[in-house]
Amino acid sequence: MTRNTYIDLSNVGHYFESGDQTIHLFDDLNLTLNRKEVTSIVGSSGAGKSSLLSLAAGLEEPKLGTVTFVKDKEKVSAEDYRQNIGFIFQQFHLLPEMDALNNLALPMRLKGMDSAFEEAAEWLSFIGLSDRAGHKPSQLSGGEQQRIAIARAFISEPDYIFADEPTGNLDVSTAASISDLMLDCAEETGCGLVLVTHSRQLAEKASIQFELVNNRLECAA
């Protein structure tokens, strides 16, 4: 497969200091994340999943090894790469004073796009929440808020979406529908979706699966 846009982690090691102790999260980690692929990384709390996500997103630099960002066959800096990625978190991070339509349109408005509200209305329809356009976050259920947070991440069609425990605050039934929505959005936009989670049910929905265990990244499927 010819790779045009990808993130390559090579021989990456990461750790942090806690008092007089050094806590090792992982060693000699190798991982390539390709655009248009759904990758999951499962692991227990404290295994280092969120740190790995931060490294892959260019938010941190590894203590050891290298992280390389390639866009359209050209190597780019982490700063440049971060201009075209999105995030989904366990917390929804919607602005409480804005209704659903405005929360969803915000990323495009910040980029000065005239079509922001039209695009936001289309995405509200895609996620089945057109009738909630005028509702503020406090008037929405947790599942509805997460649907909007997911659509907000995808609306500008970034190269990658990084999702950190995206179903952690949801009940089992809602988590299942949210998982399916993320996969549908990834397919719709063609972006790369990277999921870190402790939920094996969510992880198993990815086409490429890894497990972070005993400071190592192992192929899970």
Short mmCIF file of C-alpha atoms in Angstrom, two decimals, residues 106-184:
data_model
loop_
_atom_site.label_atom_id
_atom_site.label_comp_id
_atom_site.label_asym_id
_atom_site.label_seq_id
_atom_site.Cartn_x
_atom_site.Cartn_y
_atom_site.Cartn_z
CA LEU A 106 -18.01 26.98 15.88
CA PRO A 107 -14.89 25.27 14.39
CA MET A 108 -15.85 26.39 10.90
CA ARG A 109 -16.76 29.89 12.01
CA LEU A 110 -13.33 30.23 13.63
CA LYS A 111 -11.85 29.41 10.23
CA GLY A 112 -13.98 32.13 8.65
CA MET A 113 -16.09 29.76 6.55
CA ASP A 114 -19.29 31.33 5.23
CA SER A 115 -21.00 27.93 5.02
CA ALA A 116 -20.52 27.13 8.74
CA PHE A 117 -24.20 27.07 9.70
CA GLU A 118 -25.30 25.22 6.57
CA GLU A 119 -22.64 22.56 7.17
CA ALA A 120 -23.58 22.34 10.84
CA ALA A 121 -27.25 21.84 9.95
CA GLU A 122 -26.30 19.03 7.55
CA TRP A 123 -24.23 17.31 10.23
CA LEU A 124 -27.04 17.66 12.77
CA SER A 125 -29.24 15.84 10.29
CA PHE A 126 -26.54 13.18 9.75
CA ILE A 127 -26.36 12.44 13.49
CA GLY A 128 -30.13 12.52 13.88
CA LEU A 129 -30.38 15.66 16.01
CA SER A 130 -31.94 18.26 13.69
CA ASP A 131 -34.77 18.71 16.18
CA ARG A 132 -32.24 19.64 18.88
CA ALA A 133 -30.58 22.49 16.94
CA GLY A 134 -31.82 25.18 19.34
CA HIS A 135 -31.14 23.25 22.55
CA LYS A 136 -28.25 24.12 24.86
CA PRO A 137 -26.06 21.36 26.37
CA SER A 138 -27.96 21.45 29.67
CA GLN A 139 -31.11 20.50 27.74
CA LEU A 140 -29.48 17.49 26.06
CA SER A 141 -28.76 13.99 27.28
CA GLY A 142 -25.20 12.74 27.63
CA GLY A 143 -25.54 10.70 24.47
CA GLU A 144 -26.87 13.68 22.54
CA GLN A 145 -24.03 15.87 23.77
CA GLN A 146 -21.46 13.29 22.72
CA ARG A 147 -23.06 13.00 19.26
CA ILE A 148 -22.60 16.73 18.82
CA ALA A 149 -19.03 16.56 20.14
CA ILE A 150 -18.28 13.81 17.61
CA ALA A 151 -19.81 15.75 14.73
CA ARG A 152 -17.88 18.86 15.79
CA ALA A 153 -14.62 16.89 15.58
CA PHE A 154 -15.42 15.56 12.10
CA ILE A 155 -17.12 18.59 10.56
CA SER A 156 -13.95 20.09 9.07
CA GLU A 157 -12.84 16.68 7.73
CA PRO A 158 -9.41 16.53 9.40
CA ASP A 159 -6.76 13.96 8.55
CA TYR A 160 -7.12 12.30 11.95
CA ILE A 161 -9.49 12.16 14.88
CA PHE A 162 -8.03 11.10 18.24
CA ALA A 163 -10.65 9.74 20.63
CA ASP A 164 -9.73 9.33 24.31
CA GLU A 165 -12.23 7.09 26.15
CA PRO A 166 -15.10 8.55 24.07
CA THR A 167 -17.73 6.24 25.62
CA GLY A 168 -16.43 6.37 29.19
CA ASN A 169 -19.31 8.49 30.50
CA LEU A 170 -22.11 6.62 28.72
CA ASP A 171 -24.29 3.62 29.51
CA VAL A 172 -23.81 0.41 27.54
CA SER A 173 -26.61 1.00 25.04
CA THR A 174 -25.68 4.61 24.35
CA ALA A 175 -21.98 3.68 24.12
CA ALA A 176 -22.77 1.16 21.39
CA SER A 177 -24.64 3.72 19.28
CA ILE A 178 -21.92 6.32 19.81
CA SER A 179 -19.28 3.80 18.70
CA ASP A 180 -21.19 3.11 15.51
CA LEU A 181 -21.59 6.85 14.89
CA MET A 182 -17.84 7.45 15.11
CA LEU A 183 -17.20 4.68 12.59
CA ASP A 184 -19.86 6.09 10.26
#
